[in-house]
Short mmCIF file of C-alpha atoms in Angstrom, two decimals:
data_model
loop_
_atom_site.label_atom_id
_atom_site.label_comp_id
_atom_site.label_asym_id
_atom_site.label_seq_id
_atom_site.Cartn_x
_atom_site.Cartn_y
_atom_site.Cartn_z
CA MET A 1 74.07 -19.07 294.66
CA LYS A 2 73.51 -18.83 298.23
CA LEU A 3 75.66 -21.13 300.47
CA ILE A 4 72.61 -23.18 301.39
CA LEU A 5 73.48 -26.01 303.64
CA THR A 6 72.10 -29.15 303.18
CA THR A 7 72.37 -32.73 303.82
CA LEU A 8 72.49 -33.85 300.26
CA ALA A 9 75.35 -33.36 298.80
CA ALA A 10 76.99 -35.22 301.88
CA LEU A 11 74.84 -38.19 301.26
CA ALA A 12 75.28 -38.35 297.64
CA LEU A 13 77.92 -41.08 297.81
CA PHE A 14 76.42 -44.39 299.43
CA ALA A 15 80.15 -46.06 299.99
CA ILE A 16 79.62 -48.94 302.68
CA PRO A 17 81.97 -48.16 305.29
CA ALA A 18 84.25 -50.88 306.30
CA LYS A 19 84.74 -52.86 309.44
CA ALA A 20 87.57 -52.28 312.20
CA GLU A 21 89.06 -55.49 311.13
CA ASP A 22 89.38 -54.36 307.45
CA TYR A 23 91.82 -51.76 308.99
CA SER A 24 95.92 -52.09 309.06
CA TRP A 25 95.53 -50.02 313.08
CA LYS A 26 93.65 -52.04 315.32
CA PRO A 27 94.69 -49.60 318.47
CA GLU A 28 94.62 -51.81 321.86
CA LYS A 29 94.07 -48.98 323.81
CA PRO A 30 91.66 -46.03 324.12
CA VAL A 31 92.12 -43.25 321.73
CA THR A 32 92.39 -39.71 323.12
CA ILE A 33 91.16 -36.65 321.32
CA ILE A 34 92.54 -33.48 323.43
CA VAL A 35 90.53 -30.30 322.93
CA PRO A 36 92.07 -27.26 323.69
CA TRP A 37 88.95 -25.11 324.31
CA SER A 38 86.27 -25.37 327.29
CA ALA A 39 82.86 -28.25 326.87
CA GLY A 40 80.27 -26.88 324.29
CA GLY A 41 82.11 -24.79 322.15
CA SER A 42 82.05 -25.56 318.32
CA THR A 43 85.25 -27.81 318.73
CA ASP A 44 83.97 -29.97 321.74
CA SER A 45 80.95 -30.18 320.17
CA VAL A 46 81.77 -31.32 316.54
CA THR A 47 84.68 -33.71 318.40
CA ARG A 48 81.92 -35.55 319.96
CA VAL A 49 80.40 -36.38 316.50
CA LEU A 50 83.10 -37.32 315.40
CA ALA A 51 84.02 -39.27 318.28
CA GLY A 52 81.47 -41.77 318.10
CA GLU A 53 82.42 -42.45 313.99
CA LEU A 54 85.78 -43.02 314.68
CA GLU A 55 84.88 -45.74 317.78
CA ASP A 56 82.59 -47.38 315.13
CA ALA A 57 85.24 -47.37 312.40
CA LEU A 58 88.40 -48.23 315.23
CA GLY A 59 85.94 -50.63 317.55
CA GLN A 60 87.84 -48.72 319.75
CA THR A 61 86.96 -46.27 322.97
CA VAL A 62 87.83 -42.50 321.97
CA VAL A 63 87.89 -40.31 325.09
CA ILE A 64 87.66 -36.52 324.73
CA VAL A 65 89.60 -34.36 326.73
CA ASN A 66 89.42 -30.75 327.32
CA GLN A 67 92.23 -28.53 328.10
CA PRO A 68 91.53 -24.72 327.51
CA GLY A 69 94.34 -22.22 328.09
CA ALA A 70 96.56 -20.13 325.90
CA ALA A 71 94.55 -19.83 322.93
CA GLY A 72 94.19 -23.24 322.54
CA SER A 73 98.03 -23.90 322.73
CA VAL A 74 97.80 -25.69 326.35
CA GLY A 75 96.17 -28.90 325.23
CA THR A 76 98.04 -28.73 321.26
CA THR A 77 101.24 -28.78 322.99
CA ASN A 78 100.10 -31.85 325.48
CA ALA A 79 98.86 -33.70 322.19
CA TRP A 80 102.26 -33.38 320.96
CA GLN A 81 104.57 -34.31 323.38
CA ALA A 82 102.62 -37.61 324.29
CA GLU A 83 103.85 -40.93 322.41
CA HIS A 84 103.62 -40.42 318.66
CA ASP A 85 101.98 -43.83 318.75
CA GLY A 86 98.40 -42.44 316.80
CA LEU A 87 96.77 -42.81 320.03
CA THR A 88 96.68 -38.90 320.96
CA TRP A 89 95.33 -36.23 318.60
CA ALA A 90 94.64 -32.53 319.13
CA ALA A 91 91.31 -31.24 317.68
CA GLY A 92 90.63 -27.79 316.52
CA ALA A 93 90.72 -25.09 314.17
CA ALA A 94 93.67 -25.43 311.75
CA ILE A 95 94.01 -21.84 311.78
CA ASP A 96 94.83 -22.00 315.46
CA ALA A 97 97.56 -25.30 314.88
CA GLY A 98 99.17 -23.14 312.16
CA ALA A 99 99.79 -20.12 314.54
CA TYR A 100 101.11 -20.96 317.65
CA GLN A 101 104.47 -20.90 315.91
CA VAL A 102 104.37 -17.44 314.29
CA LEU A 103 103.08 -16.44 318.05
CA GLY A 104 105.90 -18.11 320.17
CA MET A 105 103.36 -20.96 321.67
CA LEU A 106 104.67 -23.84 320.24
CA ASP A 107 107.28 -24.12 317.75
CA VAL A 108 105.47 -26.52 315.41
CA PRO A 109 104.45 -25.65 311.86
CA ALA A 110 100.73 -27.05 310.71
CA THR A 111 103.17 -29.03 307.65
CA ASP A 112 104.59 -31.03 310.87
CA TRP A 113 100.80 -32.37 311.75
CA GLN A 114 99.17 -35.04 309.92
CA MET A 115 95.96 -33.41 309.38
CA TYR A 116 92.51 -34.95 309.08
CA LEU A 117 89.58 -32.05 308.30
CA HIS A 118 85.93 -32.33 308.54
CA ILE A 119 83.92 -29.44 308.72
CA ALA A 120 84.17 -25.98 307.17
CA ASN A 121 82.72 -22.88 309.64
CA VAL A 122 82.09 -19.13 308.91
CA ALA A 123 82.38 -16.87 311.22
CA VAL A 124 79.19 -14.57 311.42
CA VAL A 125 78.97 -11.26 313.28
CA GLY A 126 76.59 -11.68 316.32
CA ALA A 127 75.11 -8.58 318.20
CA ASN A 128 72.69 -8.74 321.06
CA PRO A 129 69.26 -7.40 320.12
CA ASP A 130 69.35 -4.47 322.63
CA ALA A 131 73.14 -3.43 321.26
CA GLY A 132 70.81 -1.01 319.04
CA TYR A 133 72.64 -1.98 315.79
CA GLY A 134 70.04 -2.02 313.30
CA ASP A 135 72.36 -3.71 310.67
CA PHE A 136 76.48 -4.25 310.77
CA GLY A 137 76.58 -0.29 309.13
CA ASP A 138 75.43 0.53 312.64
CA MET A 139 78.35 -1.39 314.07
CA LEU A 140 80.53 0.01 311.79
CA ALA A 141 79.88 2.95 312.45
CA ALA A 142 80.32 3.14 315.96
CA MET A 143 83.26 1.48 316.03
CA LYS A 144 84.65 4.94 314.11
CA ASP A 145 82.48 7.27 316.60
CA ASP A 146 82.40 5.23 319.67
CA PRO A 147 85.04 2.20 319.36
CA ASP A 148 84.86 1.59 323.43
CA SER A 149 81.35 1.29 323.48
CA VAL A 150 81.81 -2.31 320.86
CA THR A 151 82.73 -4.87 323.01
CA VAL A 152 83.40 -7.85 320.85
CA ALA A 153 83.53 -11.39 323.04
CA THR A 154 85.53 -14.03 321.19
CA ALA A 155 87.53 -17.50 322.24
CA GLY A 156 90.92 -15.72 322.21
CA VAL A 157 93.51 -14.67 320.01
CA THR A 158 94.21 -16.51 317.15
CA SER A 159 90.78 -18.30 317.22
CA GLY A 160 88.11 -18.01 314.40
CA GLY A 161 86.25 -15.40 315.79
CA HIS A 162 88.85 -12.73 316.44
CA ASN A 163 90.33 -13.47 313.51
CA ALA A 164 87.29 -12.50 312.13
CA MET A 165 87.07 -9.38 313.46
CA GLU A 166 90.76 -8.10 313.39
CA SER A 167 89.90 -8.04 309.36
CA ILE A 168 86.87 -6.29 309.77
CA ALA A 169 88.79 -3.41 311.89
CA GLN A 170 91.74 -3.37 309.28
CA THR A 171 89.89 -3.61 306.12
CA ALA A 172 87.31 -1.12 307.08
CA GLY A 173 89.39 1.30 309.48
CA GLY A 174 87.57 1.97 312.94
CA LYS A 175 88.37 0.35 316.47
CA TYR A 176 86.74 -2.31 319.12
CA ARG A 177 87.45 -3.94 322.83
CA HIS A 178 88.23 -7.26 322.77
CA VAL A 179 86.84 -9.62 325.41
CA SER A 180 88.70 -12.71 325.52
CA TYR A 181 87.08 -16.17 326.74
CA ASP A 182 88.49 -19.45 327.35
CA GLY A 183 86.16 -20.89 323.91
CA GLY A 184 83.26 -20.33 322.03
CA LYS A 185 80.27 -21.10 324.11
CA PRO A 186 81.71 -18.53 326.78
CA ALA A 187 82.20 -16.36 324.30
CA VAL A 188 78.67 -16.06 322.70
CA LEU A 189 77.21 -16.77 325.72
CA SER A 190 78.32 -13.21 327.25
CA THR A 191 77.03 -11.69 324.43
CA VAL A 192 73.50 -13.36 324.52
CA SER A 193 73.78 -12.34 328.33
CA GLY A 194 74.82 -8.37 327.70
CA GLU A 195 77.97 -8.98 329.07
CA THR A 196 79.47 -7.79 325.49
CA LYS A 197 77.69 -6.27 323.15
CA VAL A 198 78.68 -8.43 319.73
CA THR A 199 80.64 -12.06 319.34
CA THR A 200 82.23 -13.03 315.85
CA GLN A 201 82.73 -16.60 317.27
CA LEU A 202 81.68 -18.95 314.44
CA ALA A 203 77.84 -19.79 313.05
CA SER A 204 77.96 -23.41 314.39
CA GLU A 205 78.63 -21.94 317.92
CA GLN A 206 75.98 -19.30 317.57
CA ALA A 207 73.20 -20.85 315.17
CA GLU A 208 71.30 -22.07 318.34
CA MET A 209 70.63 -18.60 320.34
CA ILE A 210 70.05 -17.27 316.45
CA ARG A 211 67.54 -19.52 315.64
CA ALA A 212 65.86 -18.53 319.82
CA GLY A 213 65.84 -14.90 318.28
CA ARG A 214 69.26 -14.14 321.62
CA LEU A 215 71.19 -12.81 319.24
CA LYS A 216 70.88 -10.96 316.47
CA PRO A 217 72.94 -11.76 312.68
CA LEU A 218 74.61 -8.69 311.09
CA ALA A 219 76.43 -10.23 308.71
CA VAL A 220 78.51 -13.48 307.49
CA LEU A 221 82.26 -13.70 306.68
CA ALA A 222 81.69 -15.31 303.40
CA ASP A 223 81.42 -14.29 300.02
CA LYS A 224 77.70 -15.37 300.08
CA PRO A 225 74.77 -14.97 302.25
CA LEU A 226 74.50 -17.83 304.65
CA VAL A 227 71.34 -19.50 305.29
CA ILE A 228 70.75 -21.30 309.03
CA GLU A 229 68.16 -24.04 308.93
CA GLY A 230 65.47 -22.50 311.27
CA TYR A 231 66.38 -18.58 310.89
CA GLY A 232 66.78 -17.32 307.14
CA GLU A 233 69.25 -15.80 305.16
CA ILE A 234 72.60 -13.57 306.97
CA PRO A 235 73.79 -11.36 304.46
CA SER A 236 77.23 -11.28 303.24
CA ILE A 237 79.68 -8.82 304.96
CA LYS A 238 81.12 -7.91 301.48
CA GLN A 239 77.63 -5.81 301.07
CA TRP A 240 79.56 -3.50 303.22
CA ILE A 241 83.02 -4.01 302.44
CA PRO A 242 83.61 -5.25 299.15
CA ASP A 243 87.27 -5.93 299.52
CA ILE A 244 87.74 -8.21 303.26
CA LYS A 245 89.10 -11.19 302.21
CA THR A 246 87.05 -14.31 303.41
CA ALA A 247 88.30 -18.55 303.64
CA ASN A 248 86.79 -20.91 305.06
CA ASN A 249 88.10 -22.04 308.66
CA TYR A 250 88.56 -25.54 308.46
CA PHE A 251 88.02 -28.13 311.68
CA GLY A 252 89.74 -31.19 312.44
CA ILE A 253 91.99 -33.24 314.36
CA TRP A 254 95.73 -33.68 313.80
CA THR A 255 98.53 -35.54 315.13
CA PRO A 256 102.64 -35.70 314.61
CA LYS A 257 102.90 -36.72 311.13
CA ASP A 258 105.62 -39.30 312.13
CA VAL A 259 103.47 -41.81 313.74
CA PRO A 260 103.56 -45.13 312.85
CA ALA A 261 102.64 -45.95 309.19
CA ASN A 262 99.48 -48.43 309.96
CA VAL A 263 97.99 -45.73 311.84
CA ILE A 264 97.89 -42.64 308.84
CA GLU A 265 97.10 -45.15 306.45
CA THR A 266 94.30 -46.56 308.78
CA MET A 267 92.91 -43.33 308.92
CA ASN A 268 93.26 -42.28 305.52
CA ALA A 269 90.80 -45.34 304.33
CA ILE A 270 88.48 -44.31 307.57
CA TRP A 271 88.44 -40.78 305.86
CA ALA A 272 87.30 -41.84 302.71
CA ASP A 273 85.43 -44.72 304.07
CA LYS A 274 83.07 -43.15 306.67
CA ILE A 275 84.04 -39.79 307.44
CA ALA A 276 83.03 -38.46 303.97
CA ASN A 277 79.95 -40.31 303.96
CA SER A 278 78.93 -39.00 307.39
CA LYS A 279 75.00 -38.47 308.36
CA ALA A 280 75.74 -37.41 311.41
CA LEU A 281 78.24 -35.17 310.48
CA ALA A 282 76.18 -33.83 307.83
CA ASP A 283 72.87 -33.13 309.97
CA TYR A 284 75.95 -31.68 312.32
CA ALA A 285 76.50 -29.63 309.61
CA ALA A 286 72.94 -28.68 308.24
CA ASN A 287 71.89 -27.57 311.55
CA ARG A 288 75.35 -25.32 312.78
CA GLY A 289 75.26 -23.36 309.58
CA ALA A 290 78.95 -25.41 308.62
CA ILE A 291 79.97 -27.40 305.85
CA LEU A 292 80.90 -30.63 305.43
CA ASP A 293 84.16 -30.86 303.38
CA PRO A 294 86.50 -33.92 304.79
CA SER A 295 90.16 -33.96 303.60
CA SER A 296 93.31 -35.51 304.62
CA GLY A 297 97.14 -35.00 304.16
CA GLU A 298 98.14 -32.42 301.11
CA ALA A 299 94.77 -31.95 300.28
CA ALA A 300 94.17 -30.87 303.85
CA GLN A 301 97.24 -29.00 303.70
CA ALA A 302 95.83 -27.42 300.44
CA ALA A 303 92.41 -26.32 302.01
CA ILE A 304 93.94 -24.44 304.98
CA LYS A 305 96.60 -22.38 303.59
CA PRO A 306 94.14 -19.23 302.79
CA ALA A 307 92.69 -19.37 306.29
CA LEU A 308 95.78 -20.07 307.46
CA THR A 309 97.89 -17.39 305.87
CA GLN A 310 95.19 -14.79 306.53
CA ASN A 311 95.21 -15.29 309.96
CA VAL A 312 99.21 -14.73 310.66
CA PHE A 313 99.19 -11.78 308.73
CA LEU A 314 96.53 -10.40 310.71
CA LEU A 315 98.29 -11.49 314.32
CA PHE A 316 101.14 -9.57 313.02
CA ASP A 317 99.69 -6.34 311.47
CA GLY A 318 97.58 -6.41 314.12
CA GLY A 319 100.31 -6.30 316.63
CA LYS A 320 99.88 -9.50 318.37
CA THR A 321 103.41 -11.13 317.56
CA GLU A 322 106.53 -9.31 316.81
CA ASN A 323 107.52 -12.62 314.92
CA ASP A 324 107.39 -12.22 310.79
CA PRO A 325 105.55 -14.70 309.61
CA THR A 326 107.94 -14.51 306.40
CA LYS A 327 110.35 -15.95 308.51
CA TYR A 328 108.45 -19.09 308.92
CA GLY A 329 107.70 -19.76 304.88
CA PHE A 330 104.36 -17.91 304.89
CA THR A 331 103.89 -15.57 301.82
CA ARG A 332 101.91 -12.29 302.18
CA PRO A 333 98.47 -12.42 300.24
#
């Protein structure tokens, strides 16, 4: 069965969302969500959709603040250092937040965050149409025969795009030239403009350019093909690299686990009442080649574990960090 993304599954349940007055936490000040990447990328776009849903549920303004830098660790650190009162959250990909400790950027493990996940993303190998790659096999050949020619744009070390490209290189062999940007949008636009030949950012960041014919999708890092509305099918990377490990890249928001209990109680209820049944998020997912798969608490921690574990060992094996992930409780897959 192909990975065809529609709103139907997300709309299967028609629970009536609770109103703000039904929740135990009623914030008296605006809630801030720090997006640790530049505006327009996958984290920024989906968080703005989420903010509208949270404003309706909480009856309070939700402010998005973009604070890019150091692979997202700057904004995430600022969220951690703010008052642990539930008014400040970080957003992003859970594999990033969970990897900062191993990278020596923020000494906070993923388990110290209270996580609320909404969208699962997959990475796509997207090439400039003039790059000369007929299919993904041509790119693999270039990585072995002329690696300096394979310029790959990502949102930086620890990003989903970089994780995808490292997995490809370490599994299939060959090399590439990494070009880092402050977010998924500028990375994608660099490939569209021809500044780089390839981007391995998320489908949600490439979908519009793929539909417009300005990017040529070569493969999706998933076990099954991906169908993007308005374009068609993108083949699974396993057609070329059967033994590559793939895992969903979960996005969401998080706040320190020691916030007041009524904050967690309220957010748990909102996730079950409203986010799980959000038409706005379901429509976003269908349009961007993503999957609506909300979870929180222990379920969220379990959901992120496969991709996070893969990510930290890719970083270690690729020489991006000297810190052995096993010292931080990770078990090599």
